[in-house]
Coordinates of C-alpha atoms in Angstrom, one line a residue:
I1 CA -52.7 2.1 8.9
T2 CA -55.6 1.8 6.9
R3 CA -55.8 2.1 2.6
S4 CA -58.8 1.7 0.1
S5 CA -56.8 -1.2 -1.5
N6 CA -55.8 -4.4 -0.8
T7 CA -51.9 -3.4 -2.2
I8 CA -49.7 -1.5 -0.1
G9 CA -46.7 -0.2 -1.3
D10 CA -46.0 3.2 0.7
V11 CA -45.0 1.6 4.2
I12 CA -41.8 0.0 3.9
S13 CA -39.5 1.8 1.1
G14 CA -38.9 -1.1 -1.8
V15 CA -41.2 -3.1 -0.6
T16 CA -45.0 -3.9 -1.4
L17 CA -47.5 -5.9 0.9
H18 CA -50.8 -7.4 -0.8
L19 CA -53.3 -8.2 1.8
H20 CA -55.4 -11.4 1.8
D21 CA -57.0 -12.0 4.6
T22 CA -57.6 -10.1 8.4
G23 CA -54.8 -11.5 11.2
S24 CA -51.1 -11.3 11.7
V25 CA -48.1 -12.2 9.7
Q26 CA -44.7 -12.1 9.1
V27 CA -42.6 -10.6 6.3
G28 CA -39.1 -11.9 6.0
L29 CA -36.8 -9.8 4.1
T30 CA -33.3 -10.7 3.0
R31 CA -30.5 -8.8 1.4
N32 CA -29.2 -9.5 -2.1
T33 CA -25.6 -9.4 -1.0
E34 CA -24.2 -12.1 -4.0
T35 CA -25.8 -9.3 -6.5
I36 CA -23.6 -7.0 -4.8
K37 CA -20.7 -9.2 -4.7
T38 CA -20.8 -9.9 -8.4
K39 CA -21.1 -6.3 -9.4
L40 CA -18.1 -5.6 -7.3
N41 CA -16.2 -8.4 -8.7
A42 CA -16.9 -6.9 -12.4
W43 CA -15.4 -3.6 -11.5
V44 CA -12.4 -5.2 -10.3
E45 CA -12.2 -7.2 -13.9
A46 CA -12.5 -4.3 -15.8
Y47 CA -10.2 -2.6 -13.5
N48 CA -7.8 -5.6 -14.2
E49 CA -8.5 -5.3 -17.9
V50 CA -7.0 -1.7 -17.7
V51 CA -3.8 -2.0 -15.6
S52 CA -2.8 -5.2 -18.1
F53 CA -3.4 -3.7 -21.5
L54 CA -0.9 -0.7 -19.7
D55 CA 1.4 -2.8 -18.7
E56 CA 1.7 -4.7 -21.7
N57 CA 2.4 -1.8 -23.3
T58 CA 4.7 0.0 -21.2
S59 CA 6.9 -3.2 -20.4
Y60 CA 10.3 -4.3 -22.1
D61 CA 10.5 -7.8 -23.2
Q62 CA 13.6 -9.7 -22.8
N63 CA 12.9 -12.4 -25.1
T64 CA 12.1 -10.6 -27.9
G65 CA 14.3 -7.5 -27.0
K66 CA 11.3 -5.2 -28.1
A67 CA 9.9 -2.2 -25.6
G68 CA 6.3 -1.3 -25.4
P69 CA 5.2 1.6 -27.5
L70 CA 4.3 3.7 -24.5
M71 CA 7.5 2.5 -22.1
S72 CA 8.8 5.3 -20.2
D73 CA 5.9 7.6 -21.2
L74 CA 5.1 9.6 -18.3
T75 CA 1.7 10.4 -19.0
I76 CA 0.7 6.5 -18.5
S77 CA 2.7 6.4 -14.9
N78 CA 0.1 9.6 -13.9
L79 CA -3.0 7.9 -15.3
L80 CA -2.2 4.4 -13.3
S81 CA -1.4 6.3 -10.3
N82 CA -4.3 8.4 -10.5
L83 CA -6.6 5.1 -10.9
R84 CA -4.7 3.6 -8.0
R85 CA -5.0 6.8 -5.3
P86 CA -8.3 5.7 -4.3
L87 CA -7.7 2.4 -3.7
I88 CA -5.0 2.9 -1.5
Q89 CA -5.9 5.7 0.9
R90 CA -8.5 6.9 2.6
T91 CA -11.8 7.4 1.0
S92 CA -13.0 11.2 1.1
G93 CA -15.4 12.3 3.7
F94 CA -14.8 8.9 6.2
V95 CA -13.6 9.3 9.7
I96 CA -12.1 7.2 12.1
D97 CA -14.7 6.7 15.2
V98 CA -17.6 7.3 13.2
D99 CA -17.7 5.5 10.0
S100 CA -17.0 1.2 10.2
F101 CA -14.7 1.3 6.9
L102 CA -12.2 3.7 5.7
M103 CA -10.3 2.2 2.8
P104 CA -11.2 -0.2 0.4
G105 CA -8.5 -2.8 1.8
Q106 CA -11.2 -3.3 5.0
I107 CA -13.7 -4.7 2.9
G108 CA -11.7 -6.9 1.0
L109 CA -10.0 -5.1 -1.8
E110 CA -6.6 -6.3 -2.2
L111 CA -3.9 -4.9 -5.0
D112 CA -1.2 -7.6 -5.3
G113 CA 2.3 -6.8 -6.5
D114 CA 1.9 -6.4 -10.3
G115 CA -0.9 -3.5 -9.2
L116 CA -3.7 -6.3 -9.7
L117 CA -7.0 -6.2 -7.9
S118 CA -8.6 -8.9 -6.3
L119 CA -11.6 -9.2 -3.8
D120 CA -11.2 -11.3 -0.9
S121 CA -15.2 -13.2 -0.6
E122 CA -14.4 -13.7 2.9
T123 CA -13.0 -10.5 4.0
F124 CA -16.2 -8.7 1.9
A125 CA -19.0 -11.2 3.4
D126 CA -17.7 -10.0 7.3
A127 CA -17.9 -6.8 6.5
L128 CA -21.5 -6.9 4.6
A129 CA -22.9 -8.5 8.2
D130 CA -20.8 -6.1 10.2
D131 CA -22.3 -3.0 8.6
Y132 CA -24.1 -3.4 5.4
L133 CA -24.4 0.2 4.9
G134 CA -21.4 1.4 5.8
V135 CA -20.1 -1.0 3.1
L136 CA -22.3 0.3 0.9
A137 CA -21.2 4.1 1.3
L138 CA -17.7 3.0 1.2
I139 CA -18.6 1.8 -2.6
G140 CA -20.4 4.2 -3.9
A141 CA -21.7 7.4 -1.5
D142 CA -22.7 10.0 -3.8
K143 CA -21.8 13.4 -2.3
T144 CA -24.0 12.2 0.9
G145 CA -23.0 14.5 3.9
S146 CA -23.3 15.0 7.6
S147 CA -22.7 18.3 10.0
N148 CA -21.6 18.5 13.8
S149 CA -23.7 21.5 14.3
S150 CA -27.7 21.5 14.9
R151 CA -27.5 25.2 13.4
V152 CA -25.7 24.9 10.1
K153 CA -26.4 21.2 8.7
F154 CA -25.8 19.8 5.0
Y155 CA -28.4 20.0 2.8
G156 CA -27.5 19.3 -0.7
A157 CA -24.0 19.0 -2.6
S158 CA -23.2 18.6 -6.5
S159 CA -22.2 14.9 -7.4
R160 CA -20.1 16.3 -10.3
N161 CA -18.6 19.8 -9.0
T162 CA -18.3 19.3 -5.1
T163 CA -15.1 18.3 -3.9
A164 CA -15.6 15.2 -0.9
G165 CA -14.1 16.0 2.4
T166 CA -14.1 17.8 5.9
Y167 CA -15.2 21.3 5.7
D168 CA -15.0 24.5 8.4
V169 CA -17.8 26.7 7.7
E170 CA -18.8 29.6 9.9
V171 CA -22.0 31.6 9.7
T172 CA -22.9 34.5 11.3
V173 CA -26.6 35.7 12.1
S174 CA -28.3 38.8 13.1
G175 CA -31.8 40.1 13.2
G176 CA -32.9 36.7 12.3
A177 CA -31.0 36.4 8.7
I178 CA -28.0 35.7 7.7
T179 CA -25.0 38.3 7.4
G180 CA -22.1 36.7 6.7
A181 CA -20.4 33.0 6.0
R182 CA -17.5 31.8 5.1
I183 CA -16.0 28.2 4.2
K184 CA -13.1 26.0 3.4
L185 CA -11.9 22.6 3.5
A186 CA -10.5 21.8 6.8
S187 CA -7.0 21.1 5.2
E188 CA -6.5 24.5 4.1
S189 CA -5.3 27.8 5.6
M190 CA -7.6 30.5 3.6
W191 CA -11.1 30.8 4.1
R192 CA -13.6 31.9 1.0
D193 CA -16.9 34.0 1.6
A194 CA -20.1 32.0 0.7
T195 CA -23.5 33.3 -1.0
F196 CA -26.6 33.2 1.0
T197 CA -30.5 33.3 0.4
D198 CA -32.6 33.3 3.3
N199 CA -31.7 30.9 5.2
I200 CA -29.4 28.7 2.4
V201 CA -25.7 28.9 2.1
T202 CA -23.9 27.6 -1.2
G203 CA -20.5 27.6 -1.6
D204 CA -18.8 29.3 -4.3
N205 CA -19.7 28.2 -7.8
T206 CA -17.2 29.7 -9.6
F207 CA -16.2 27.4 -12.7
D208 CA -12.8 28.2 -15.0
E209 CA -12.3 28.2 -18.8
Y210 CA -13.2 24.4 -19.2
N211 CA -16.3 24.7 -17.1
V212 CA -14.5 22.5 -14.4
A213 CA -15.1 24.1 -10.6
M214 CA -12.2 26.5 -9.3
F215 CA -13.4 25.6 -5.9
P216 CA -13.7 22.6 -4.2
E217 CA -17.0 23.8 -2.3
N218 CA -18.7 24.0 -5.9
G219 CA -22.2 22.7 -4.8
L220 CA -22.2 22.3 -1.2
Q221 CA -25.3 23.7 0.4
L222 CA -26.5 24.4 3.7
S223 CA -29.2 24.9 5.6
V224 CA -29.0 27.7 8.6
D225 CA -31.1 27.9 12.1
L226 CA -32.3 31.6 12.4
S227 CA -33.6 31.2 15.6
Q228 CA -30.7 32.7 17.4
D229 CA -28.2 35.9 16.3
G230 CA -24.6 34.6 16.6
T231 CA -21.7 33.5 15.0
F232 CA -21.8 29.5 14.5
G233 CA -19.0 27.5 13.4
A234 CA -19.6 23.7 11.8
T235 CA -17.8 21.0 10.5
V236 CA -18.9 19.4 7.6
R237 CA -18.7 15.9 6.2
V238 CA -18.9 15.2 2.2
K239 CA -18.5 11.5 1.1
Q240 CA -17.7 9.7 -2.0
G241 CA -17.3 6.7 -2.3
F242 CA -14.1 4.8 -4.2
T243 CA -15.8 3.6 -7.1
G244 CA -17.2 7.6 -7.6
A245 CA -13.4 8.9 -6.6
M246 CA -12.3 6.6 -9.6
E247 CA -14.9 7.7 -11.6
D248 CA -13.9 11.4 -11.2
A249 CA -10.2 10.4 -12.3
L250 CA -11.6 9.0 -15.3
D251 CA -13.4 11.9 -16.1
T252 CA -10.9 14.5 -15.8
I253 CA -8.3 12.0 -17.9
L254 CA -10.7 12.0 -20.5
K255 CA -11.7 15.3 -20.8
A256 CA -12.0 16.1 -24.2
T257 CA -10.8 19.6 -23.5
S258 CA -8.2 19.5 -20.7
G259 CA -7.4 15.7 -20.3

């Protein structure tokens, strides 16, 4: 590596080297895990504030004989269920034998009998030591993707409109051009046609009257190797961390037109 300056900032991502002399040196880098823990604990605290507020306003006080103003309100029950779901189910796009962690509980996030959340510091530290990037992905992967095919590869996804999960994809190539493409979630039985331009396949980008994506593959893009004719299948995974899933739930709840 040669540069015209003694300051090098484009070799190691996030690191700037200042050269003072010739010779050999060791550069030590450490991960700032305490900052991650602090931010995650702040997120836990914010979640618990919401749960406590709703519990206070939906419970019955036997001492005073007064009920909370939102007691037996079905909307509140659904709201709590939607917020809690990302914490108790497998995180979208994460699969066994591929990802180190599949659920928030595996990195130390625990719900107690009152629905309040806590972070077990020891479990979280062990998870970070075991697979640092795996922990970050489980927390905050933003519609990142992968494919099991060398001919149909993940190209991109919309952080807002693409639904995280596992997709089945089928692409037909003839004469060095795409002649057909279809896609569906692995859990679905019906295929939907996808659009294609050059070597890029794009999921159905239709929106409803409230500007909400009508199909899960909205914004999903795949690149196709056109060097060989044939019909090629692929399994494509789109990953979203559990904090993003909760943010999507909040966006739906608070949407001005339909929330």
